Coordinates of C-alpha atoms in Angstrom, one line a residue:
M28 CA 0.0 0.0 0.0
K29 CA 1.3 3.5 -0.9
N30 CA -0.3 6.5 0.8
A31 CA 0.3 10.2 0.5
I32 CA 0.1 13.1 2.9
Y33 CA -0.6 16.7 2.0
A34 CA -0.2 19.6 4.4
Q35 CA -0.3 23.4 4.5
S36 CA 2.2 25.7 6.2
G37 CA 2.9 29.3 6.9
G38 CA 0.7 32.3 6.2
V39 CA -2.4 31.5 4.2
T40 CA -3.7 32.9 0.9
S41 CA -7.1 33.0 -0.8
V42 CA -6.0 30.2 -3.2
I43 CA -4.0 27.8 -1.1
N44 CA -7.0 25.5 -1.0
A45 CA -7.2 25.6 -4.8
S46 CA -3.7 24.0 -4.7
A47 CA -5.1 21.5 -2.1
Y48 CA -7.9 20.7 -4.5
G49 CA -5.3 20.1 -7.3
V50 CA -3.3 17.7 -5.1
I51 CA -6.3 15.9 -3.6
K52 CA -8.1 15.4 -6.9
A53 CA -5.0 14.2 -8.7
A54 CA -4.1 11.8 -5.8
L55 CA -7.7 10.4 -5.6
N56 CA -7.5 9.7 -9.4
A57 CA -4.0 8.1 -9.2
E58 CA -3.9 4.3 -9.3
E59 CA -0.5 4.4 -7.7
I60 CA -1.8 6.2 -4.5
D61 CA -4.1 4.1 -2.3
N62 CA -5.1 6.9 0.1
I63 CA -4.5 10.7 0.3
Y64 CA -4.4 12.0 3.8
V65 CA -4.3 15.6 5.0
A66 CA -2.2 16.5 8.0
I67 CA -4.1 18.8 10.3
N68 CA -2.2 22.0 11.1
G69 CA 0.7 21.4 8.9
I70 CA 3.7 19.3 9.9
N71 CA 2.2 19.3 13.5
G72 CA -0.5 17.0 12.1
V73 CA 2.1 14.4 11.3
F74 CA 3.7 14.6 14.8
N75 CA 0.2 14.4 16.4
E76 CA -0.9 11.7 14.0
E77 CA -3.9 13.9 13.1
L78 CA -4.5 12.7 9.6
A79 CA -7.8 13.1 7.7
D80 CA -8.7 10.7 4.9
M81 CA -9.8 12.7 1.8
G82 CA -11.4 9.7 0.2
K83 CA -14.1 9.8 2.9
E84 CA -15.0 13.5 2.3
D85 CA -18.2 14.6 0.5
P86 CA -17.1 15.2 -3.2
E87 CA -19.1 18.3 -3.3
Q88 CA -17.2 19.8 -0.4
I89 CA -13.9 18.9 -2.1
E90 CA -15.1 20.8 -5.2
L91 CA -15.8 23.8 -3.0
L92 CA -12.1 23.9 -2.0
K93 CA -11.4 25.7 -5.2
F94 CA -13.4 28.7 -3.9
T95 CA -12.4 28.5 -0.2
P96 CA -9.9 31.0 1.2
S97 CA -7.4 30.5 4.1
S98 CA -6.3 27.0 5.2
A99 CA -9.1 24.5 5.2
F100 CA -6.9 22.1 7.1
G101 CA -5.1 24.4 9.5
S102 CA -1.5 25.7 9.1
C103 CA 1.5 26.1 11.3
R104 CA 4.8 27.9 11.7
R105 CA 7.0 25.1 13.0
K106 CA 10.6 24.9 12.0
L107 CA 12.3 21.5 12.2
K108 CA 15.7 21.5 13.9
E109 CA 16.3 18.4 16.0
E110 CA 17.3 14.9 14.7
S111 CA 14.7 13.4 17.0
E112 CA 12.0 15.3 15.1
F113 CA 12.9 13.7 11.8
E114 CA 13.1 10.3 13.5
E115 CA 9.6 10.7 14.7
I116 CA 8.3 11.9 11.4
F117 CA 9.7 8.9 9.6
R118 CA 8.4 6.5 12.3
I119 CA 5.0 7.9 11.6
F120 CA 5.5 7.8 7.8
D121 CA 6.4 4.1 8.1
R122 CA 3.4 3.4 10.3
Y123 CA 1.0 4.8 7.7
N124 CA 2.9 3.6 4.6
I125 CA 3.5 7.2 3.4
K126 CA 5.4 7.2 0.1
Y127 CA 4.4 10.7 -1.1
F128 CA 4.6 14.0 0.9
F129 CA 3.3 17.3 -0.5
Y130 CA 4.0 20.4 1.5
N131 CA 2.2 23.6 0.5
G132 CA 3.9 26.8 1.6
G133 CA 6.5 29.5 1.3
N134 CA 10.2 30.0 2.0
D135 CA 10.3 28.4 5.4
S136 CA 7.9 25.6 4.4
M137 CA 10.2 24.7 1.5
D138 CA 13.0 24.4 4.0
T139 CA 10.9 21.9 6.0
A140 CA 10.2 19.9 2.8
N141 CA 13.8 20.0 1.8
K142 CA 15.0 18.7 5.2
I143 CA 12.5 15.9 5.0
H144 CA 13.7 15.0 1.5
Q145 CA 17.3 15.1 2.6
Y146 CA 16.6 12.9 5.7
A147 CA 14.8 10.4 3.6
Q148 CA 17.9 10.1 1.4
K149 CA 20.1 9.8 4.5
I150 CA 18.2 6.9 5.9
G151 CA 17.2 5.3 2.6
Y152 CA 13.5 5.7 3.0
D153 CA 11.5 5.5 -0.2
I154 CA 9.4 8.6 -0.4
K155 CA 8.8 11.3 -2.9
V156 CA 8.7 14.8 -1.5
M157 CA 7.3 17.7 -3.5
G158 CA 6.9 21.4 -2.5
V159 CA 3.8 23.2 -3.7
P160 CA 4.4 27.0 -3.8
K161 CA 2.3 29.4 -1.8
T162 CA 2.8 32.9 -0.6
V163 CA 1.1 36.3 -1.2
D164 CA 4.6 37.9 -0.8
N165 CA 5.6 36.5 -4.2
D166 CA 9.2 36.2 -2.9
L167 CA 10.1 32.6 -3.8
P168 CA 13.1 32.4 -6.1
E169 CA 13.3 30.8 -9.6
T170 CA 9.5 30.8 -10.1
D171 CA 8.1 33.6 -12.2
H172 CA 5.5 34.3 -9.5
T173 CA 3.7 32.5 -6.7
P174 CA 0.1 31.4 -6.3
G175 CA -1.6 33.8 -4.0
F176 CA 0.1 36.9 -5.3
G177 CA -2.2 37.6 -8.2
S178 CA -5.2 37.5 -5.9
I179 CA -3.8 39.8 -3.2
A180 CA -2.6 42.1 -5.9
K181 CA -6.2 42.3 -7.3
Y182 CA -7.7 42.8 -3.8
L183 CA -5.3 45.6 -2.9
S184 CA -5.6 47.3 -6.3
V185 CA -9.3 47.5 -5.8
A186 CA -8.8 48.7 -2.2
I187 CA -6.4 51.5 -3.1
L188 CA -8.7 52.5 -6.0
E189 CA -11.7 52.8 -3.7
G190 CA -9.8 54.3 -0.8
T191 CA -8.3 57.0 -3.1
L192 CA -11.8 58.0 -4.3
D193 CA -12.8 58.3 -0.7
V194 CA -10.0 60.6 0.3
K195 CA -10.4 62.6 -2.9
S196 CA -14.0 63.3 -1.9
M197 CA -13.1 64.5 1.6
A198 CA -9.9 66.4 0.8
A199 CA -11.4 69.9 0.4
D200 CA -11.7 70.5 4.1
S201 CA -10.9 67.2 5.9
T202 CA -8.7 64.2 5.3
K203 CA -6.0 64.8 2.6
V204 CA -3.9 61.6 3.0
F205 CA -4.9 58.0 2.8
I206 CA -2.4 55.2 3.7
L207 CA -3.0 51.5 2.8
E208 CA -0.8 49.2 4.9
T209 CA 0.2 46.0 3.0
M210 CA 1.9 42.8 3.8
G211 CA 5.5 42.3 2.7
R212 CA 8.3 41.7 5.2
H213 CA 11.4 41.8 3.0
A214 CA 10.0 42.1 -0.5
G215 CA 7.7 44.8 -1.8
W216 CA 5.8 42.9 -4.4
V217 CA 2.5 43.2 -2.6
A218 CA 2.7 47.0 -2.0
A219 CA 4.0 47.4 -5.6
S220 CA 1.0 45.7 -7.0
T221 CA -1.3 48.5 -5.9
A222 CA 0.2 50.5 -8.9
L223 CA -2.1 48.3 -11.1
A224 CA -5.0 50.5 -10.0
K225 CA -3.4 53.7 -11.5
R226 CA -5.0 54.4 -14.9
H227 CA -4.6 58.2 -14.8
E228 CA -1.9 60.5 -13.4
S229 CA -4.2 61.7 -10.5
D230 CA -5.3 58.2 -9.5
G231 CA -3.8 56.6 -6.4
P232 CA -1.5 55.4 -5.3
H233 CA 0.8 58.4 -5.6
I234 CA 3.5 56.9 -3.4
I235 CA 4.5 53.3 -2.9
L236 CA 7.0 52.5 -0.1
L237 CA 9.0 49.3 -0.6
P238 CA 11.3 47.4 1.8
E239 CA 13.9 47.3 -1.0
V240 CA 14.4 51.1 -0.8
P241 CA 15.5 52.7 2.5
F242 CA 12.9 55.0 4.0
N243 CA 13.9 58.6 4.0
K244 CA 11.5 60.8 6.0
E245 CA 12.5 64.1 4.4
K246 CA 12.0 62.9 0.9
F247 CA 8.8 61.2 1.8
F248 CA 7.4 64.4 3.4
E249 CA 8.4 66.4 0.4
K250 CA 6.6 64.1 -2.0
V251 CA 3.5 64.0 0.2
E252 CA 3.3 67.8 0.2
K253 CA 4.0 68.1 -3.6
T254 CA 1.3 65.6 -4.3
I255 CA -1.3 67.4 -2.2
E256 CA -0.3 70.7 -3.8
K257 CA -0.9 69.2 -7.2
Y258 CA -4.0 67.1 -6.7
G259 CA -5.4 68.2 -3.4
Y260 CA -4.9 64.8 -1.8
C261 CA -2.3 61.9 -1.5
S262 CA -2.8 58.2 -1.6
I263 CA 0.0 55.9 -0.3
A264 CA 0.6 52.2 -0.3
A265 CA 3.2 51.2 2.4
S266 CA 4.7 47.8 2.9
E267 CA 4.8 46.6 6.5
G268 CA 8.6 45.8 6.1
I269 CA 10.0 49.2 5.1
K270 CA 13.3 50.0 6.8
Y271 CA 15.4 53.0 7.7
A272 CA 18.9 53.2 6.1
D273 CA 20.4 51.5 9.1
G274 CA 18.3 48.4 8.4
T275 CA 15.8 48.7 11.4
F276 CA 12.1 48.2 10.6
V277 CA 10.0 51.4 10.7
A278 CA 7.2 49.4 12.4
A279 CA 8.7 46.5 14.3
R280 CA 6.6 45.2 17.2
G281 CA 9.5 44.0 19.3
Y282 CA 8.9 40.3 19.2
K283 CA 9.3 37.3 16.9
D284 CA 7.0 34.7 15.4
N285 CA 7.6 30.9 15.6
F286 CA 9.9 31.0 12.5
G287 CA 12.1 33.5 14.2
N288 CA 10.9 36.5 12.1
V289 CA 10.5 39.9 13.6
Q290 CA 6.8 40.5 14.0
L291 CA 5.7 43.5 12.0
G292 CA 2.6 45.7 12.0
G293 CA 1.5 49.3 12.4
I294 CA 3.3 50.9 9.5
G295 CA 0.0 52.7 8.6
S296 CA -0.4 54.2 12.0
T297 CA 3.3 55.0 12.3
L298 CA 3.3 56.9 9.0
A299 CA 0.0 58.6 9.8
N300 CA 1.4 59.9 13.1
L301 CA 4.5 61.1 11.4
I302 CA 2.5 63.1 8.8
R303 CA 0.2 64.5 11.4
S304 CA 3.0 65.6 13.7
E305 CA 5.4 66.8 11.1
L306 CA 3.1 68.2 8.4
G307 CA -0.1 68.9 10.4
I308 CA -2.2 67.1 7.8
K309 CA -5.3 65.0 8.7
T310 CA -4.5 61.4 7.7
H311 CA -6.5 58.1 7.6
Y312 CA -5.0 54.7 7.2
A313 CA -6.4 51.2 6.6
V314 CA -4.9 47.8 7.7
P315 CA -6.4 45.0 5.6
D316 CA -4.3 42.4 7.5
Y317 CA -5.9 39.0 7.1
L318 CA -8.5 40.4 4.7
Q319 CA -6.0 41.0 1.9
R320 CA -4.7 37.4 1.9
S321 CA -8.1 35.7 2.4
G322 CA -10.3 37.9 0.1
R323 CA -11.4 35.0 -2.1
H324 CA -14.6 36.8 -3.3
I325 CA -12.4 38.9 -5.6
S326 CA -9.6 36.4 -6.5
S327 CA -7.9 36.5 -9.9
Q328 CA -8.9 33.7 -12.3
V329 CA -5.3 33.3 -13.5
D330 CA -4.2 32.9 -9.9
V331 CA -6.9 30.2 -9.1
N332 CA -6.2 28.2 -12.2
E333 CA -2.4 28.2 -11.6
A334 CA -2.9 27.3 -7.9
I335 CA -4.9 24.2 -9.0
E336 CA -2.3 23.4 -11.6
V337 CA 0.8 23.5 -9.4
G338 CA -1.0 21.1 -6.9
A339 CA -2.0 18.7 -9.6
M340 CA 1.5 18.8 -11.2
A341 CA 3.1 18.1 -7.9
V342 CA 1.3 14.7 -7.9
K343 CA 2.2 14.1 -11.5
Y344 CA 5.9 14.8 -11.0
A345 CA 6.0 12.7 -7.8
L346 CA 4.4 9.7 -9.7
E347 CA 7.1 10.2 -12.3
G348 CA 9.7 9.6 -9.6
K349 CA 10.7 13.2 -8.9
S350 CA 11.6 14.2 -5.3
G351 CA 13.2 17.2 -3.7
Y352 CA 11.6 19.8 -5.9
M353 CA 9.1 22.6 -5.8
V354 CA 6.7 23.1 -8.6
G355 CA 7.5 26.5 -10.2
I356 CA 5.7 28.6 -12.8
E357 CA 7.3 29.6 -16.0
R358 CA 5.8 32.4 -18.1
L359 CA 5.6 31.7 -21.8
M360 CA 4.0 34.9 -23.0
N361 CA 2.2 38.0 -21.8
S362 CA -0.4 38.7 -24.5
P363 CA -2.3 36.4 -24.3
Y364 CA -0.9 35.3 -21.0
M365 CA 0.3 31.7 -21.0
S366 CA 2.4 29.8 -18.4
T367 CA 3.6 26.3 -17.7
T368 CA 5.1 24.5 -14.8
K369 CA 8.7 23.5 -14.1
L370 CA 10.8 21.8 -11.4
I371 CA 12.9 23.8 -9.0
P372 CA 15.3 22.1 -6.5
L373 CA 14.1 22.7 -3.0
D374 CA 17.7 23.6 -2.1
N375 CA 17.4 26.7 -4.3
V376 CA 14.2 27.8 -2.6
A377 CA 14.5 27.1 1.1
N378 CA 14.9 30.2 3.1
E379 CA 15.7 32.3 0.1
T380 CA 13.9 35.6 -0.8
K381 CA 13.3 37.1 -4.3
L382 CA 13.2 40.9 -4.0
V383 CA 11.6 43.5 -6.4
P384 CA 14.5 44.1 -8.8
P385 CA 15.8 47.7 -9.2
E386 CA 14.7 47.8 -12.8
F387 CA 11.1 47.7 -11.6
I388 CA 11.5 50.7 -9.3
T389 CA 11.4 54.4 -10.2
E390 CA 14.4 56.6 -9.8
D391 CA 13.1 58.3 -6.6
G392 CA 12.4 54.8 -5.1
M393 CA 8.8 55.6 -4.2
F394 CA 6.9 54.0 -7.1
V395 CA 7.2 51.2 -9.8
N396 CA 7.6 51.6 -13.5
E397 CA 6.0 50.1 -16.7
K398 CA 8.3 47.1 -16.5
F399 CA 6.6 46.1 -13.2
I400 CA 3.1 46.8 -14.7
E401 CA 3.9 44.6 -17.7
Y402 CA 5.0 41.8 -15.3
A403 CA 2.1 42.0 -12.8
L404 CA -0.9 43.0 -14.8
P405 CA -1.6 39.6 -16.5
L406 CA -1.6 38.0 -13.0
I407 CA -4.8 39.8 -11.9
E408 CA -6.8 39.1 -15.0
G409 CA -10.2 37.5 -14.8
E410 CA -12.6 36.7 -12.0
Y411 CA -13.3 33.3 -10.4
Y412 CA -16.2 34.1 -8.2
P413 CA -17.3 31.6 -5.6
P414 CA -20.9 30.3 -5.5
Y415 CA -23.2 32.4 -3.3
L416 CA -25.9 31.4 -0.9
N417 CA -28.3 34.0 0.5
G418 CA -25.9 36.7 -0.6
I419 CA -22.8 35.2 1.1
P420 CA -20.0 33.1 -0.5
L421 CA -20.4 29.3 0.0
Y422 CA -17.2 27.8 1.2
A423 CA -16.2 24.2 2.0
R424 CA -17.1 22.6 5.3
L425 CA -15.1 19.4 5.6
K426 CA -15.6 16.7 8.1
L427 CA -11.9 16.0 8.5
N428 CA -12.5 12.8 10.4
R429 CA -9.2 11.5 11.7
I430 CA -8.0 8.1 10.6

């Protein structure tokens, strides 16, 4: 008997369950795989032997995974370090005859998958390990982009468009500055994507602050004032991870998450306070937080389709005997947009970060150029609306009965 485990790890996206759907459907249809289990709460579900048999789920609910945001199976931020942890994982793999392992996540999750692959080689355990890419941050190397990015880009582009219209309407004698705080710890892809909303010169955003460019208060204040002078208002997209020239985060919370990353948050309020105190201008800010990465009601059709494809292809590649790889996306053309998948060694992805390249950023460091627009625009194309019931999206409700 040959069984498979699929699990989700790290911060979620609005299309991570579309990748789960791709994996699960492909595994259920594969003669070589007897059972496809899902580990509840990521790799923790393996340790706790909390495994749900997808073959016993209602097929209609599995179909709804394509439309369901966040993690339908629970995620985690556990980083594997000790030899004893790997011994325990493979003891459990052996108990349940696990011959395929699919881990759906970002940089740190690919590190986990890579370590499991390497340990299997070390002890001679026959298992195929495949990484399934996921991160709204779009910062995984060697893949053109990452499932999750297109949808957060679409969500935030709409948000900045509508927020700018609001501040424009109030600017005559009230609020003149609107700040949209976006995710993005080290890479500014998410904040940069708000530029897709800008069709005319006066449209927001007028300023985009990226982690790749050191934050300079004086230049920032100068651009805010000039923008208000020109249009009467100023709309700003700011990445949570922007830093001063000395490398310190502008909005660090002072503690770390379970992966050891400095916890960020509050760049919107930090900048708003700076503008109020230094320039005396009334400022509003918005913090989409979880909403931006779980806003499935407005996901990109391209993003959903590719999320499903990378999941299905992970199973296909594993059945072909491949192991120790992440499924990447290769862009074939922009107009019409076409892509295919490719294999990327997990060694090349684990703990690595792809930054917004300098050639995508304007000379003043506070916006992106046409090269970025050309890159990102195809990724937000199309809508893949979920079914609605009584005016509210209908999302999957799985039994997740433990085996």
